[in-house]
PDB file of C-alpha atoms in Angstrom:
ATOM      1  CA  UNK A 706     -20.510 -27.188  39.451  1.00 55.00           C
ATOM      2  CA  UNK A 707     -19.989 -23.495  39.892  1.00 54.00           C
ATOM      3  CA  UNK A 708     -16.894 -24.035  38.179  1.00 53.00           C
ATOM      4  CA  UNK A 709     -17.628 -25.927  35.287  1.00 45.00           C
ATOM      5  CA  UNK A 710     -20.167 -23.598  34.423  1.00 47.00           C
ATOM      6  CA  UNK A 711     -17.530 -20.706  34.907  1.00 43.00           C
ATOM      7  CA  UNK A 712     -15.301 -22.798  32.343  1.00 42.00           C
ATOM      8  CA  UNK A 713     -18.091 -23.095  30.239  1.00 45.00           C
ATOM      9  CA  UNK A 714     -18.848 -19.576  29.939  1.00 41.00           C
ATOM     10  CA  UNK A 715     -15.097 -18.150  29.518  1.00 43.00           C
ATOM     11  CA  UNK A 716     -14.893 -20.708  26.801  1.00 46.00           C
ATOM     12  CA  UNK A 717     -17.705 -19.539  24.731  1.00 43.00           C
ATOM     13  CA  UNK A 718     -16.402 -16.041  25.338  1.00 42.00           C
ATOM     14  CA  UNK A 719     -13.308 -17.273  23.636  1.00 42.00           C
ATOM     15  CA  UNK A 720     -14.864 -18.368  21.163  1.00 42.00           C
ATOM     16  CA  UNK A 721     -17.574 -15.852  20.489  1.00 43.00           C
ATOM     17  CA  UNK A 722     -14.901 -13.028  20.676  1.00 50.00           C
ATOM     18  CA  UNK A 723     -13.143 -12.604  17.151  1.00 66.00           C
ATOM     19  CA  UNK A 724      -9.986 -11.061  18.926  1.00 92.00           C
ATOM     20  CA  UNK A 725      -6.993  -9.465  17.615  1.00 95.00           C
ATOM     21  CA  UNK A 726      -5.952  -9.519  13.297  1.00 97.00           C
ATOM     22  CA  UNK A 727      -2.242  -9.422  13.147  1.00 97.00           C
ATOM     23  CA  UNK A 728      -2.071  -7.240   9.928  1.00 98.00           C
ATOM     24  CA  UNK A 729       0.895  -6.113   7.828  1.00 97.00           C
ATOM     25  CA  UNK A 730       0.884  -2.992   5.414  1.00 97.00           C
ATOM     26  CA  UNK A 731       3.526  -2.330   2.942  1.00 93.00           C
ATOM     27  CA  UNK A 732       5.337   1.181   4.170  1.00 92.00           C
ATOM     28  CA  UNK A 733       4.881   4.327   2.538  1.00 91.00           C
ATOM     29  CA  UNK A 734       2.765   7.395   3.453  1.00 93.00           C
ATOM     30  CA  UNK A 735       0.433   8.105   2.535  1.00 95.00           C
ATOM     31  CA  UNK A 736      -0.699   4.297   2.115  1.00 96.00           C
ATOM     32  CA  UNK A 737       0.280   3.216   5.399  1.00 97.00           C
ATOM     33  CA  UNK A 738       3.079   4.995   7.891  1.00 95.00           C
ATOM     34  CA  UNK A 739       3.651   5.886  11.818  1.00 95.00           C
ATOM     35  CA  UNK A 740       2.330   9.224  12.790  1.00 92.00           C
ATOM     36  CA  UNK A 741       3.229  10.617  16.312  1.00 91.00           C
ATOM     37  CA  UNK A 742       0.261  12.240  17.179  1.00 89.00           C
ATOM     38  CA  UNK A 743      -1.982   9.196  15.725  1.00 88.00           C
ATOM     39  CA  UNK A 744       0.113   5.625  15.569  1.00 94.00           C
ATOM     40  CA  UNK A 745       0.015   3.601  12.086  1.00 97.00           C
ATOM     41  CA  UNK A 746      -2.273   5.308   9.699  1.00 97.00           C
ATOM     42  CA  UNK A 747      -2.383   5.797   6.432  1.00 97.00           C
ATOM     43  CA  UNK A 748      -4.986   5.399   3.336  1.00 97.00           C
ATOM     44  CA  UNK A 749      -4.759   1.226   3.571  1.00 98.00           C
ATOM     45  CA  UNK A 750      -4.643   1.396   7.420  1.00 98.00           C
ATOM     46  CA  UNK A 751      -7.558   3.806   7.814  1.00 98.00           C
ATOM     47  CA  UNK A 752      -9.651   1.391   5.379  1.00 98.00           C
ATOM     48  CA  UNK A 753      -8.505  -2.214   6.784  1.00 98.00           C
ATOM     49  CA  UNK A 754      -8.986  -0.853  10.167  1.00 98.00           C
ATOM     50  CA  UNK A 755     -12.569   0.721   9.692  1.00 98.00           C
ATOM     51  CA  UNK A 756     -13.729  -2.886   7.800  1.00 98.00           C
ATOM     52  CA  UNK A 757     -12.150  -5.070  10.811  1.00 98.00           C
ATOM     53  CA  UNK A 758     -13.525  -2.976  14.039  1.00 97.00           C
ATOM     54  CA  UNK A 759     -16.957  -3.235  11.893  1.00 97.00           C
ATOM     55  CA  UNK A 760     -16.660  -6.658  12.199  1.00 97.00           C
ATOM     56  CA  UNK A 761     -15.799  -6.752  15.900  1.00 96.00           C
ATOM     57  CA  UNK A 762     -12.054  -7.236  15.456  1.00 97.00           C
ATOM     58  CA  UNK A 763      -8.954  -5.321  17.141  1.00 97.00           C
ATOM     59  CA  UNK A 764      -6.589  -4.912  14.544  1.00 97.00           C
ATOM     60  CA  UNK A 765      -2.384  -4.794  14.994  1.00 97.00           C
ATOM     61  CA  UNK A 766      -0.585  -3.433  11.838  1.00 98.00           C
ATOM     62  CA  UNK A 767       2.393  -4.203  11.004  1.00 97.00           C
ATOM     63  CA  UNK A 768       4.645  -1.737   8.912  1.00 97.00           C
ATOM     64  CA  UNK A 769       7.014  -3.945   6.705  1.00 94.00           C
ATOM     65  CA  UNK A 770       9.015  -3.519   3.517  1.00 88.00           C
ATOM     66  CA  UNK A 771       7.216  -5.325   0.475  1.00 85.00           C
ATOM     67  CA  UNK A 772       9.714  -8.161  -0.209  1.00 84.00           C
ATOM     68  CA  UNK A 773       9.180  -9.172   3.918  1.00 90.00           C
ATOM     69  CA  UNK A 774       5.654  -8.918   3.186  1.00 91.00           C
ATOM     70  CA  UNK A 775       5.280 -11.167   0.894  1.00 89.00           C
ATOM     71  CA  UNK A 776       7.761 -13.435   2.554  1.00 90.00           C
ATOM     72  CA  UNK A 777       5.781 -13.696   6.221  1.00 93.00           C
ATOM     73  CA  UNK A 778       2.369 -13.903   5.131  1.00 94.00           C
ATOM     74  CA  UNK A 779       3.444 -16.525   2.990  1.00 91.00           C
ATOM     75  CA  UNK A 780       5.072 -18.150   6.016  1.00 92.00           C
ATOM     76  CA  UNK A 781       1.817 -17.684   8.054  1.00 92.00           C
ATOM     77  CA  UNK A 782       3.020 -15.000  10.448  1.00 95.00           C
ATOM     78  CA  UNK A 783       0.011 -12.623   9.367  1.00 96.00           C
ATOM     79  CA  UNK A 784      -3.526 -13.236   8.916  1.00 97.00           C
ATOM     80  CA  UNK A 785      -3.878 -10.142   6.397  1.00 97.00           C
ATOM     81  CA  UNK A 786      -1.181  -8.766   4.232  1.00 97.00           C
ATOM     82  CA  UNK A 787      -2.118  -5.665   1.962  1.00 97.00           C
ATOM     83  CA  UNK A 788      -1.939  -4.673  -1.292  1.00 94.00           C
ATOM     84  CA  UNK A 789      -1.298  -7.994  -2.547  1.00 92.00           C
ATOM     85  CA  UNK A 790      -0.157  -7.542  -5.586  1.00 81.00           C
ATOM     86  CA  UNK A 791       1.493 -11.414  -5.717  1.00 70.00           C
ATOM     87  CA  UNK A 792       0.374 -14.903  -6.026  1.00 68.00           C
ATOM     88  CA  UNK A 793      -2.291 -15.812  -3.307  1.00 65.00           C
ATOM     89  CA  UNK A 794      -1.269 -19.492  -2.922  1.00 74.00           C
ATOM     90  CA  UNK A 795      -1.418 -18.568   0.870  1.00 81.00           C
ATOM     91  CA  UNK A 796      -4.795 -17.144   0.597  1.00 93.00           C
ATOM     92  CA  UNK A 797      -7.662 -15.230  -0.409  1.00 95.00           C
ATOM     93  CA  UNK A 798      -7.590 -11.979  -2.585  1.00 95.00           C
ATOM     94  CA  UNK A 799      -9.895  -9.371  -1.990  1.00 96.00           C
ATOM     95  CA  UNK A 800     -11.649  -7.092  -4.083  1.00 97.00           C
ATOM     96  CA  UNK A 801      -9.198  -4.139  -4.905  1.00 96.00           C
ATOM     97  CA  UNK A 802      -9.992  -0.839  -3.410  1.00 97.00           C
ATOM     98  CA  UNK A 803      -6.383   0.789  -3.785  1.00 96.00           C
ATOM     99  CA  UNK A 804      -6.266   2.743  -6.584  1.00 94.00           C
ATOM    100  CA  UNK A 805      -2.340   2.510  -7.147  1.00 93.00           C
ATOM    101  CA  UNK A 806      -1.641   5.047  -9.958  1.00 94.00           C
ATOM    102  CA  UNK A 807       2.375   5.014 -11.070  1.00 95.00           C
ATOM    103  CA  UNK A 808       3.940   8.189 -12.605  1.00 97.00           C
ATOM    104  CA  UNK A 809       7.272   9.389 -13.555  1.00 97.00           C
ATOM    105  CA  UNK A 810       8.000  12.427 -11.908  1.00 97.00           C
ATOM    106  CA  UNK A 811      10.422  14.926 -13.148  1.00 98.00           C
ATOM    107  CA  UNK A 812      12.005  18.309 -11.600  1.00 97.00           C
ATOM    108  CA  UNK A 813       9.409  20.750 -13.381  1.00 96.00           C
ATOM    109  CA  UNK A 814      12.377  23.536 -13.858  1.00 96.00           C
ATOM    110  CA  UNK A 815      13.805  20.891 -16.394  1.00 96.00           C
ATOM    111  CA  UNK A 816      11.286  20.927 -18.744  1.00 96.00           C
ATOM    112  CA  UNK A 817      11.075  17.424 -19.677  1.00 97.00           C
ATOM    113  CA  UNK A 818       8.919  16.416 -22.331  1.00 96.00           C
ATOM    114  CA  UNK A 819       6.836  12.929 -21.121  1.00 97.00           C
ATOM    115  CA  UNK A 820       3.686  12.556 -22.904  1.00 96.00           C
ATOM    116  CA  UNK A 821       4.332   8.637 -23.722  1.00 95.00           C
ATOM    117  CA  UNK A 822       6.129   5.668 -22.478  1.00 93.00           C
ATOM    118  CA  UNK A 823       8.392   6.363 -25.642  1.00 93.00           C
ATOM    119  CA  UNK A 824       9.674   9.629 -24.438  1.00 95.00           C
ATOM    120  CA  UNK A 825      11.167   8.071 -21.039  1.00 95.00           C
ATOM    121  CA  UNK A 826      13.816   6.211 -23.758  1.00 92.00           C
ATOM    122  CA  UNK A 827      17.380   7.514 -23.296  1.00 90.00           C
ATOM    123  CA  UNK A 828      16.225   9.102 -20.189  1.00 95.00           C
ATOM    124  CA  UNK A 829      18.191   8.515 -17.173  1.00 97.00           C
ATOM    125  CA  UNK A 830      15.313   6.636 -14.498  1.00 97.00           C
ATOM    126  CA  UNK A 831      15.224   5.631 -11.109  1.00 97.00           C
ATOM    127  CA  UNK A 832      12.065   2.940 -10.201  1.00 96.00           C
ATOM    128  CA  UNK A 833      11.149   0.713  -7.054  1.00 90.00           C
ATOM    129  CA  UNK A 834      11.871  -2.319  -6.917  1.00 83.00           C
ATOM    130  CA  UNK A 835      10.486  -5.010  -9.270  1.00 83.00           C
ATOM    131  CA  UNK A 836       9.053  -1.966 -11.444  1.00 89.00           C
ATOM    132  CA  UNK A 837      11.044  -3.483 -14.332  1.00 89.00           C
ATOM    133  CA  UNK A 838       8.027  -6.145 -14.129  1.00 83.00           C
ATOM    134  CA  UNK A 839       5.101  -5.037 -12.535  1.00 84.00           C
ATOM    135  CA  UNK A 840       5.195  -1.675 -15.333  1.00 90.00           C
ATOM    136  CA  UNK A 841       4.507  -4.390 -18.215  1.00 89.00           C
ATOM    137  CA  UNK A 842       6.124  -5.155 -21.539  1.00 91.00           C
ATOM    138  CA  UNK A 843       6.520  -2.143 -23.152  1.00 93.00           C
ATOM    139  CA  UNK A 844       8.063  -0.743 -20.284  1.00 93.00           C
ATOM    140  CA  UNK A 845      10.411  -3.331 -20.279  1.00 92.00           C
ATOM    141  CA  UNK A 846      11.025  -2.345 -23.666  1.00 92.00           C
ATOM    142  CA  UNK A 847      11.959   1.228 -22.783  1.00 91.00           C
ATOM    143  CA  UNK A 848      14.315   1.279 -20.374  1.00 92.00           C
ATOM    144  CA  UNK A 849      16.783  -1.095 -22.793  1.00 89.00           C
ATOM    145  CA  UNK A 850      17.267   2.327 -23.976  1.00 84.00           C
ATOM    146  CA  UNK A 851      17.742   4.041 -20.693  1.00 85.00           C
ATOM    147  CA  UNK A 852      19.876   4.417 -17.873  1.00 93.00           C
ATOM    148  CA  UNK A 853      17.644   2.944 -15.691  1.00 96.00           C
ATOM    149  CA  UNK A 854      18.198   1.619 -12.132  1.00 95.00           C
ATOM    150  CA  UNK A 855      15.463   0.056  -9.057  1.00 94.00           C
ATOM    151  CA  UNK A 856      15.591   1.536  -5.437  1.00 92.00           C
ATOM    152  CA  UNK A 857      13.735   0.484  -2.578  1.00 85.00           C
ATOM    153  CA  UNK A 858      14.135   3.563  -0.630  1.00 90.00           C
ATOM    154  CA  UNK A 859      11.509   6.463  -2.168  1.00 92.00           C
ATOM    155  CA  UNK A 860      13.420   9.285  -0.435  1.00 94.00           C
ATOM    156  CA  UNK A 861      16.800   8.304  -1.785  1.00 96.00           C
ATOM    157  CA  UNK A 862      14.761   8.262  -5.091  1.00 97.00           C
ATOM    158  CA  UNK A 863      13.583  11.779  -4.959  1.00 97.00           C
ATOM    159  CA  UNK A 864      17.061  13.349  -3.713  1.00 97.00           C
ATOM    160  CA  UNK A 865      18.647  12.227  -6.454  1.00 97.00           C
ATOM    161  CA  UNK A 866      15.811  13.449  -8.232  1.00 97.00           C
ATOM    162  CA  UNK A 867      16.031  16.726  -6.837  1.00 96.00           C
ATOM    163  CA  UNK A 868      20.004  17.028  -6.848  1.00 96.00           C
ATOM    164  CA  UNK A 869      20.001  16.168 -10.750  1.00 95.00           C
ATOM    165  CA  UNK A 870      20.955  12.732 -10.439  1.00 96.00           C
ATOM    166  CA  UNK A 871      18.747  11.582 -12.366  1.00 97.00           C
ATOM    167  CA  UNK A 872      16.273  12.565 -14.579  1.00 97.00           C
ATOM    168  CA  UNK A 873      12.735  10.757 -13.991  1.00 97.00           C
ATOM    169  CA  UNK A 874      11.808   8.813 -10.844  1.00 98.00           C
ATOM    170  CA  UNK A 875       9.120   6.841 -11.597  1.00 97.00           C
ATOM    171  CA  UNK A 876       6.192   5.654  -8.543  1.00 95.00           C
ATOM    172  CA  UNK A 877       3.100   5.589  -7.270  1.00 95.00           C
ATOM    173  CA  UNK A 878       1.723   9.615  -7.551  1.00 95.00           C
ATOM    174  CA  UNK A 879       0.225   9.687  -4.373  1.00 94.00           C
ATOM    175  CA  UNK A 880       3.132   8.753  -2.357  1.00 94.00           C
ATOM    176  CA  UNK A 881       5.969  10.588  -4.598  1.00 95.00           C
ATOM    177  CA  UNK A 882       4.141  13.892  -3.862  1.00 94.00           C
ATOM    178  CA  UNK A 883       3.629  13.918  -0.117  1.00 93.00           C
ATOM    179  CA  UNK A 884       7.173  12.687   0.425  1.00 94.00           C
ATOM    180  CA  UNK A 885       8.216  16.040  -2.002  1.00 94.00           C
ATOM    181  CA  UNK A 886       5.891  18.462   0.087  1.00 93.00           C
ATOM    182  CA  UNK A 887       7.557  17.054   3.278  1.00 92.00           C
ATOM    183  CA  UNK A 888      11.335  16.934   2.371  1.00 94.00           C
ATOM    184  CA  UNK A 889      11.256  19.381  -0.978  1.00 95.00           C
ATOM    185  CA  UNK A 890       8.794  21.394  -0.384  1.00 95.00           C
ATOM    186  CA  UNK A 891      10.393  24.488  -2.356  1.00 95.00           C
ATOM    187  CA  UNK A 892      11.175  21.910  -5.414  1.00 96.00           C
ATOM    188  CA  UNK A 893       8.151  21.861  -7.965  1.00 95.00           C
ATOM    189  CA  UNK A 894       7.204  18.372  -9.865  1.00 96.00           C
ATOM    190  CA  UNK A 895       6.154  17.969 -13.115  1.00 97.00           C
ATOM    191  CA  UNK A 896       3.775  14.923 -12.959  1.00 97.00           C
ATOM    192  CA  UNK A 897       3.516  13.001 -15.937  1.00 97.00           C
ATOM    193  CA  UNK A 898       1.126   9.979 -16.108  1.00 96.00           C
ATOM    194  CA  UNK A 899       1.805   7.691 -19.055  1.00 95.00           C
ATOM    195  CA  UNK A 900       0.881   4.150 -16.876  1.00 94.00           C
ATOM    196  CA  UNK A 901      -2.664   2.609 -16.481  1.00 90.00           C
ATOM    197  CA  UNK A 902      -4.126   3.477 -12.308  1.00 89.00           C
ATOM    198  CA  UNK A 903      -3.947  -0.237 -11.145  1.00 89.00           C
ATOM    199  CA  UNK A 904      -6.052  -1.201  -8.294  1.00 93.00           C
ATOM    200  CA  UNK A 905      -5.069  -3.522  -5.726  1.00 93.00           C
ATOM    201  CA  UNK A 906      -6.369  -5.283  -2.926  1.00 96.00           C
ATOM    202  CA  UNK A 907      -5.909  -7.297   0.314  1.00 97.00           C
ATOM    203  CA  UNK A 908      -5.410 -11.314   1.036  1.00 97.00           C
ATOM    204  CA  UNK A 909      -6.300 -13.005   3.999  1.00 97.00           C
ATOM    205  CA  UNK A 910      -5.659 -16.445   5.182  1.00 95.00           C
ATOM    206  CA  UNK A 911      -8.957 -17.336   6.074  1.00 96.00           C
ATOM    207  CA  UNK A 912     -11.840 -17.447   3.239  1.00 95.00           C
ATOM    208  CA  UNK A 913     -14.732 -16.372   5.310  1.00 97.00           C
ATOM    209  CA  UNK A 914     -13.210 -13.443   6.695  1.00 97.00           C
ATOM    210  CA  UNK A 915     -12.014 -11.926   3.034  1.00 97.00           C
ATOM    211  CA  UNK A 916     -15.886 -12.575   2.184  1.00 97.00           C
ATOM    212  CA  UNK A 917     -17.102 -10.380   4.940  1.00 98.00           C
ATOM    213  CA  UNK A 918     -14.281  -7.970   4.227  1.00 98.00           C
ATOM    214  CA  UNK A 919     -15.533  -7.491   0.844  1.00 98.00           C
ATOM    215  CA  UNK A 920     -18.852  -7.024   1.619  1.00 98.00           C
ATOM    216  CA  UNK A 921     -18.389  -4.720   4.391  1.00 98.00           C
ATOM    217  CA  UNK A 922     -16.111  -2.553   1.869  1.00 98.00           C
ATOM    218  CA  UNK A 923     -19.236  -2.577  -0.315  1.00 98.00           C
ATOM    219  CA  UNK A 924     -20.898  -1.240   2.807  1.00 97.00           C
ATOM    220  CA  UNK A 925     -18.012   1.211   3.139  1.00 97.00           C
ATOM    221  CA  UNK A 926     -17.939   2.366  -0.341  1.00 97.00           C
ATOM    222  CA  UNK A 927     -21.740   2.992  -0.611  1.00 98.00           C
ATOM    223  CA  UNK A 928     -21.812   5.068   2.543  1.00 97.00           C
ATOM    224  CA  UNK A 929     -19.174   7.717   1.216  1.00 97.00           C
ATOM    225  CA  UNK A 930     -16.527   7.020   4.023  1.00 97.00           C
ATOM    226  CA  UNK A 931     -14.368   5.139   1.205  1.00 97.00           C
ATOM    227  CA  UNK A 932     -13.829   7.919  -0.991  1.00 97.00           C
ATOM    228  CA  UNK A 933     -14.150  10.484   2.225  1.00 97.00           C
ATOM    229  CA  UNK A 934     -10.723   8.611   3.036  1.00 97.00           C
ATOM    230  CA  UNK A 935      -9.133   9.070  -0.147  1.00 95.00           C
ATOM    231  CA  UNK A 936      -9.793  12.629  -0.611  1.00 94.00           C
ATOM    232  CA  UNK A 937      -7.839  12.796   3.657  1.00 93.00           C
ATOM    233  CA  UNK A 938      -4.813  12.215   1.422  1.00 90.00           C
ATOM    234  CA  UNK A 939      -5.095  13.008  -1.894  1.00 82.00           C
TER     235      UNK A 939
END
């Protein structure tokens, strides 16, 4: 009897716990990276994380490259998969809460003129992958006119920046300029923002949990620690 009731308790512990969210987060500081001193952190990491250990959850992130992203969460090897900025056949979107905000980014010793998409034509440009359609139409339009090539790798992007390779790399500000300060710090950028900020968000497989992820990140926003986080890295 002793027993059974010793199953019978371990069992509803099992089930009562919410255990461990196997999560993965698209690389690049200062979104989500490894840090010596603190593990995986980053803007997304510091935000998923607070939202899941509010909810009683462990959380193991994942740091993966966008197009494996996509690819396992699709295949069900991750129960969250953030930003999601793809189809969510697989599951449920979030409300957004990244505030994604793509630039182009000269050498400011050149003296490029960028005040409009128009002035990036005959320009030579280096963007990340799948910018060509994520950047829009007229976009698409512009760089018919330009020498204009996607790489995945944002530090290759900025060295050929720096080294005159190229004239414009174009990217998500936040994550152009702390990679600069850490590798060129003695290199200034001109920052020139002719795209839209577009916000993204998180899916998760299951449909309850992305509910009380967005309401807890209501919780989170209203209480300051959501824009407190932002401003860590800004």
């Amino acid at each position: 009897m002793r027993i059974l009731w010793l199953l019978f308790v371990l069992s509803w512990q099992s089930l009562a716990a919410p255990g461990t969210l196997h999560i993965a987060v698209n690389i690049g500081p200062p979104w989500a990276y490894y840090d010596e001193e603190h593990g995986v952190t980053g803007i997304d990491v510091e935000i998923i994380r607070h939202i899941f250990t509010k909810l009683g959850y462990k959380t193991e992130f994942h740091l993966l490259g966008y197009n494996r992203l996509i690819k396992e969460f699709n295949e069900g090897k991750f129960d969250v998969a953030s930003p999601a900025a793809f189809p969510a056949d697989k599951g449920h979107l979030t409300a957004a809460y990244l505030p994604f905000q793509d630039v182009a980014v000269s050498v400011e010793a050149n003296k490029l003129t960028i005040n409009q998409m128009d002035d990036l034509k005959a320009k030579n440009i280096i963007a990340y992958q799948f910018a060509s359609s994520v950047l829009g139409d007229e976009f698409a339009t512009v760089i018919k006119d330009a020498n204009y090539l996607e790489v995945a790798e944002r530090e290759l992007q900025l060295k050929l920046l720096v080294h005159d390779r190229t004239d414009v790399v174009i990217g998500e500000r936040r994550l152009l300029t702390y990679i600069a300060r850490n590798l060129f710090p003695d290199v200034g950028l001109a920052i020139h923002p002719v795209f839209n900020t577009q916000s993204y968000g998180a899916i998760i497989k299951d449909q309850k949990l992305q509910q009380q992820f967005d309401s807890e990140l209501a919780n989170m926003q209203a209480s300051g620690l959501y824009q407190k986080i932002l401003n860590d890295w800004p």
